[in-house]
mmCIF file of C-alpha atoms in Angstrom:
data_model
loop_
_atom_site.group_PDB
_atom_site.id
_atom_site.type_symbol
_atom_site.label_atom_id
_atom_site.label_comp_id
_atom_site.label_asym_id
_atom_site.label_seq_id
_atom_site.Cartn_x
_atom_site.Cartn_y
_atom_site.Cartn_z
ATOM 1 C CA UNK A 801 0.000 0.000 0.000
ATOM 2 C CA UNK A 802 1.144 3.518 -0.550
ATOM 3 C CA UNK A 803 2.398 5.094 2.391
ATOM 4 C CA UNK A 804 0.258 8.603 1.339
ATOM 5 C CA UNK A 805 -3.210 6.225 1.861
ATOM 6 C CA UNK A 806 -2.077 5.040 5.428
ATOM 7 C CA UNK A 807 -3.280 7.445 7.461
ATOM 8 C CA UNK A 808 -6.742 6.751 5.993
ATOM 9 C CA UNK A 809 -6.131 3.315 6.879
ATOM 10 C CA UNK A 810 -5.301 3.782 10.410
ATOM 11 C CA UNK A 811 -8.068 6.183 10.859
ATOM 12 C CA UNK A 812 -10.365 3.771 9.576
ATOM 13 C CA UNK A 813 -8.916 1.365 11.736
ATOM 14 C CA UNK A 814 -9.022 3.175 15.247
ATOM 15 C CA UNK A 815 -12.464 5.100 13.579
ATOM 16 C CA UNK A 816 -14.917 2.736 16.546
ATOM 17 C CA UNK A 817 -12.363 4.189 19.474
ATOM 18 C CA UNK A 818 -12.937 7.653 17.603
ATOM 19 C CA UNK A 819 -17.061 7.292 17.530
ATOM 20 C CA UNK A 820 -17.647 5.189 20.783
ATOM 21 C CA UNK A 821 -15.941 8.637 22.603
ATOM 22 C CA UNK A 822 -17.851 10.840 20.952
ATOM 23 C CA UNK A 823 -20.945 8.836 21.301
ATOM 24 C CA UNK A 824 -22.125 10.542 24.931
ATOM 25 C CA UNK A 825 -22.208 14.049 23.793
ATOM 26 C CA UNK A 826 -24.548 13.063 21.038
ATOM 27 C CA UNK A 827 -26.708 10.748 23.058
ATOM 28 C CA UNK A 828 -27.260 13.313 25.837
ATOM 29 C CA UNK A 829 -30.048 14.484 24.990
ATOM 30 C CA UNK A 830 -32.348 12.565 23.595
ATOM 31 C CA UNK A 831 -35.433 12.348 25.448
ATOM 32 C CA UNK A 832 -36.759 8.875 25.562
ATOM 33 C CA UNK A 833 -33.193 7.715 27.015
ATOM 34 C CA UNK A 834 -33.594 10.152 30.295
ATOM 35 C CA UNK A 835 -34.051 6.862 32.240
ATOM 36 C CA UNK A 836 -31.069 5.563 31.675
ATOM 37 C CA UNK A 837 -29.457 8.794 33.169
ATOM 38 C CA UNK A 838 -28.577 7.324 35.973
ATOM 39 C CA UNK A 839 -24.887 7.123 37.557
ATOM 40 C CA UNK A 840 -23.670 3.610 37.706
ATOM 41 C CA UNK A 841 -21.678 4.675 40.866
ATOM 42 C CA UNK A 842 -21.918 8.685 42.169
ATOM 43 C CA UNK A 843 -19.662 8.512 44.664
ATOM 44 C CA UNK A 844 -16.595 6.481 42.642
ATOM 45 C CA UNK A 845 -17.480 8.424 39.328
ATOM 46 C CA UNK A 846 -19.339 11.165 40.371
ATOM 47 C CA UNK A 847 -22.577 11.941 38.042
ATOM 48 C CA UNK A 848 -21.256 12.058 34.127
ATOM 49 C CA UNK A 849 -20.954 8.426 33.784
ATOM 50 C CA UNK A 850 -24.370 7.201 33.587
ATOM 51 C CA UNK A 851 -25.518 3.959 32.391
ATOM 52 C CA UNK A 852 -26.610 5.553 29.378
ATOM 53 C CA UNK A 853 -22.924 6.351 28.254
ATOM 54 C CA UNK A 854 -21.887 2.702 29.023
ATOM 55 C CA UNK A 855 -24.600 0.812 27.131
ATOM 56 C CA UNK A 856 -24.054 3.440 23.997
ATOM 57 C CA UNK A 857 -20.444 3.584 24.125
ATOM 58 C CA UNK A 858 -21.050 -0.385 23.571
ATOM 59 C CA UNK A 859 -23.740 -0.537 21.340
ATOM 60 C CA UNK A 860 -21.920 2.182 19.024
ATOM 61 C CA UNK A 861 -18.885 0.662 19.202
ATOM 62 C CA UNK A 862 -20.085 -2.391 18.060
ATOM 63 C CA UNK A 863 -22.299 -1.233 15.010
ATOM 64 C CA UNK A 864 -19.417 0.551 13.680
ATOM 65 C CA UNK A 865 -17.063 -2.528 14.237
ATOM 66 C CA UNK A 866 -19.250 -4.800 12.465
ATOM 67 C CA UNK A 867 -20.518 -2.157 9.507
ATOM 68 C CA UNK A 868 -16.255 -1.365 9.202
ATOM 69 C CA UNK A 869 -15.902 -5.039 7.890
ATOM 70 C CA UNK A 870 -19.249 -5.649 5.796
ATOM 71 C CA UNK A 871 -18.329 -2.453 4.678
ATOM 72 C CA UNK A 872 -15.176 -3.447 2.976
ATOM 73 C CA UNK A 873 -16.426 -7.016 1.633
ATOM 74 C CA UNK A 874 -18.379 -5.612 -0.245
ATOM 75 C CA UNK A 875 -16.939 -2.330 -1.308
ATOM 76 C CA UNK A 876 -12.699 -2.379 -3.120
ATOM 77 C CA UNK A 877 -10.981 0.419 -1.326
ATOM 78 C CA UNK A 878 -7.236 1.252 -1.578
ATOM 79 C CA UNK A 879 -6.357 -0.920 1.482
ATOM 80 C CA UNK A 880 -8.734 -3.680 2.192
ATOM 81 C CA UNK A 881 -5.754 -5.871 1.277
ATOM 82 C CA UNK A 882 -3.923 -4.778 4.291
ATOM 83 C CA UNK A 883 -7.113 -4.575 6.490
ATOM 84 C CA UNK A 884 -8.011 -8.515 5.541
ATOM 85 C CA UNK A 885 -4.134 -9.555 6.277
ATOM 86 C CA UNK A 886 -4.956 -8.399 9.790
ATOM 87 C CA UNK A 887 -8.777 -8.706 10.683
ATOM 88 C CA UNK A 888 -9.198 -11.866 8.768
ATOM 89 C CA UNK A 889 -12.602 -12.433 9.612
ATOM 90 C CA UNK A 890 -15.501 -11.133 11.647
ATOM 91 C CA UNK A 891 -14.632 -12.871 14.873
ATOM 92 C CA UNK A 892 -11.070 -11.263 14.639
ATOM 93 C CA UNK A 893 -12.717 -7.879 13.412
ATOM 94 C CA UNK A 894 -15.133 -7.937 16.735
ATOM 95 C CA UNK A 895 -12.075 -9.132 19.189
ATOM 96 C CA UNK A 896 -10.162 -6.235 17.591
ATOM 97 C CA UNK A 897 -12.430 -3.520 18.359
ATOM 98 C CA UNK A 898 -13.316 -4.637 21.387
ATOM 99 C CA UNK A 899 -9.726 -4.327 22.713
ATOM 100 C CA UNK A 900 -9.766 -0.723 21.184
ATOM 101 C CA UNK A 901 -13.090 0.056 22.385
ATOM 102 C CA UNK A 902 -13.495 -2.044 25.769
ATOM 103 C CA UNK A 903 -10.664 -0.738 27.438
ATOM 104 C CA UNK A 904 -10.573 2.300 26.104
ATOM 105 C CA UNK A 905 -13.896 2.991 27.678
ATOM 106 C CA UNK A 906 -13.030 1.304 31.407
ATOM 107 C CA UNK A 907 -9.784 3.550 31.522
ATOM 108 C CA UNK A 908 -11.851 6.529 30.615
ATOM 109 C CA UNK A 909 -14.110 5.200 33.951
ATOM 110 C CA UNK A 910 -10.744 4.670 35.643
ATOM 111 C CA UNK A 911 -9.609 8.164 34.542
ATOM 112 C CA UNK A 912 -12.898 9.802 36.178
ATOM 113 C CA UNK A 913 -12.025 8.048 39.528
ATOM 114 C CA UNK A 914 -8.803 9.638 39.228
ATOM 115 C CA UNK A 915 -10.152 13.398 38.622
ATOM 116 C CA UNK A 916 -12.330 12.372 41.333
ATOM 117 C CA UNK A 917 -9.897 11.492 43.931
ATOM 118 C CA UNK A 918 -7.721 14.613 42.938
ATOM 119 C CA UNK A 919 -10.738 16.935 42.908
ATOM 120 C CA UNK A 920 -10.958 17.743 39.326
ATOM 121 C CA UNK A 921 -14.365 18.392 38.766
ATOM 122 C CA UNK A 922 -17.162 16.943 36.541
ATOM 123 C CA UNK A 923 -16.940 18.467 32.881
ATOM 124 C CA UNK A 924 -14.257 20.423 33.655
ATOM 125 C CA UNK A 925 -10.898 20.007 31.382
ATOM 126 C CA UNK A 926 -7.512 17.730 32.013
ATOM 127 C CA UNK A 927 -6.018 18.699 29.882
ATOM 128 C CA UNK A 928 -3.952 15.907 27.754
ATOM 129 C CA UNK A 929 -5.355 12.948 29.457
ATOM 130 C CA UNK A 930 -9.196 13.890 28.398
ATOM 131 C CA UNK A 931 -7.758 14.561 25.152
ATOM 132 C CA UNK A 932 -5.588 11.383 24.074
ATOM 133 C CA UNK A 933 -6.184 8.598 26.485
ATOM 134 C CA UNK A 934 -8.502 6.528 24.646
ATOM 135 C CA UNK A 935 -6.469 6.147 22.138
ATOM 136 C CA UNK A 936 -3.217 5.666 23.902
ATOM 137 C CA UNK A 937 -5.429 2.822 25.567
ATOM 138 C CA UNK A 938 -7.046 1.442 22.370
ATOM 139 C CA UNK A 939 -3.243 1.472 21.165
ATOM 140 C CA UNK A 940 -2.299 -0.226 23.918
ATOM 141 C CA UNK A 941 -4.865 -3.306 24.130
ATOM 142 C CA UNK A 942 -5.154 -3.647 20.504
ATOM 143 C CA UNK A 943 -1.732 -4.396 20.058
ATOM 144 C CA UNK A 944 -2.275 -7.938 20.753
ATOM 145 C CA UNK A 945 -3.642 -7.820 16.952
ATOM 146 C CA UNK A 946 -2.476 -4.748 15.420
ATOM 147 C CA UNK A 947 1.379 -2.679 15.904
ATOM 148 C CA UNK A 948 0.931 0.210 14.155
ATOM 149 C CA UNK A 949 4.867 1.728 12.960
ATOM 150 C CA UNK A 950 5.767 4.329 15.865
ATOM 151 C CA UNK A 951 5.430 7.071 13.389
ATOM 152 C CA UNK A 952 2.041 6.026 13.136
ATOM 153 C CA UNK A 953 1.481 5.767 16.950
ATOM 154 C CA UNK A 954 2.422 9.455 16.582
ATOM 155 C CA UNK A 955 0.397 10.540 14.127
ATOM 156 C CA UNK A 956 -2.207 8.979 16.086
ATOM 157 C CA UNK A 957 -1.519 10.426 19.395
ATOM 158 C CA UNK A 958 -1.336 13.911 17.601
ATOM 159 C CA UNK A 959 -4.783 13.584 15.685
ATOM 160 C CA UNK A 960 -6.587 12.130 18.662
ATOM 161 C CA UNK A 961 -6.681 16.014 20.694
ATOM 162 C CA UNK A 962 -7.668 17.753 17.085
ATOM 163 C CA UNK A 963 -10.446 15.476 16.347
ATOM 164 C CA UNK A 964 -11.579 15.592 20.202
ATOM 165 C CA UNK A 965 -11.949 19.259 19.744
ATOM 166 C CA UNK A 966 -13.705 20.105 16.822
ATOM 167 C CA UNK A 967 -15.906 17.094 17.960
ATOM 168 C CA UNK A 968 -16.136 18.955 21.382
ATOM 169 C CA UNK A 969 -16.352 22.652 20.006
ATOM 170 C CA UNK A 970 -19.083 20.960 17.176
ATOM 171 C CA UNK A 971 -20.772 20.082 20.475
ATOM 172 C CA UNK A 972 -20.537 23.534 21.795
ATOM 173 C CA UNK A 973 -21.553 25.494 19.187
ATOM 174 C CA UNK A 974 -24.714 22.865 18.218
ATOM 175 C CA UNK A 975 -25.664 23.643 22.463
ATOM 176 C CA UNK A 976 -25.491 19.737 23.179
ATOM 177 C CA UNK A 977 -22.338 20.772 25.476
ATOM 178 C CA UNK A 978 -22.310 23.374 27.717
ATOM 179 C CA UNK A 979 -18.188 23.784 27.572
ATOM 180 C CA UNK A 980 -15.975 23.424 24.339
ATOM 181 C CA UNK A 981 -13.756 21.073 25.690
#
């Protein structure tokens, strides 16, 4: 594959880490989920991580795993040939994602405890770690499958804060966030 197309590729790859974290701004606030609103632990994670943001961090995560790989049976793009050499299937494609995914989503619970512990409040920025660690943890887990070149890793790492805020500042300016970051 030419090198100029593998940024797409790794995008592509990572793109369910990318959506899943995105997810809970867009979910927010839509009516009929209200009742899932509820904290799965207030006094470990404080109020923000609701059962609502677990079961659609999931459930997107998922759909955009599987759709990823129907996507490119049936559609030739300039690096399926690569993708198939490493998700060879749809059981690998679903194990891969959910080490991006799965642990990128308990270290961003792990992360709240943290903020909690250290008095950082709810919503309000830390800056760096709110930024780029889910995918320095989706990195990390799905490396079991997938070793990106550490140029890559970079690239990644340096993408991950710009897309977080225009997704965040999107947000903002749309009103479903009250803060930019």
């Amino acid at each position: 594959m030419d090198i100029t197309f593998y940024p797409f590729f790794l995008l592509f790859m990572f793109l369910p880490t990318f959506i899943a974290n995105a997810i809970p701004v867009l979910i927010k606030n839509i009516a009929y989920l209200k009742d899932l609103k509820k904290p799965i632990n207030e006094k470990l994670l404080w109020k923000n991580k609701t059962w609502r943001w677990l079961i659609f961090w999931i459930l997107f995560a998922i759909i955009v795993s599987i759709s990823q790989f129907i996507f490119l049976l049936n559609f030739d793009l300039f690096f399926d040939d690569l993708y198939f050499k490493i998700i060879p299937n749809i059981y690998i494609a679903i194990l891969f994602w959910f080490l991006q995914w799965f642990w990128a989503l308990f270290w961003d619970a792990v992360k709240s405890l943290i903020k909690r512990k250290i008095w950082i409040k709810p919503w309000k920025p830390w800056p760096v770690f709110d930024w780029i660690d889910y995918i320095i943890w989706s990195l990390i887990f799905s490396s079991f499958i997938f070793v990106p070149h550490i140029y890559w890793i970079i690239f990644l790492i340096v993408i991950s804060p710009i897309a977080s805020l225009l997704a965040n500042s999107f947000s903002y300016m749309m009103w479903w966030k009250d803060v930019w970051w």
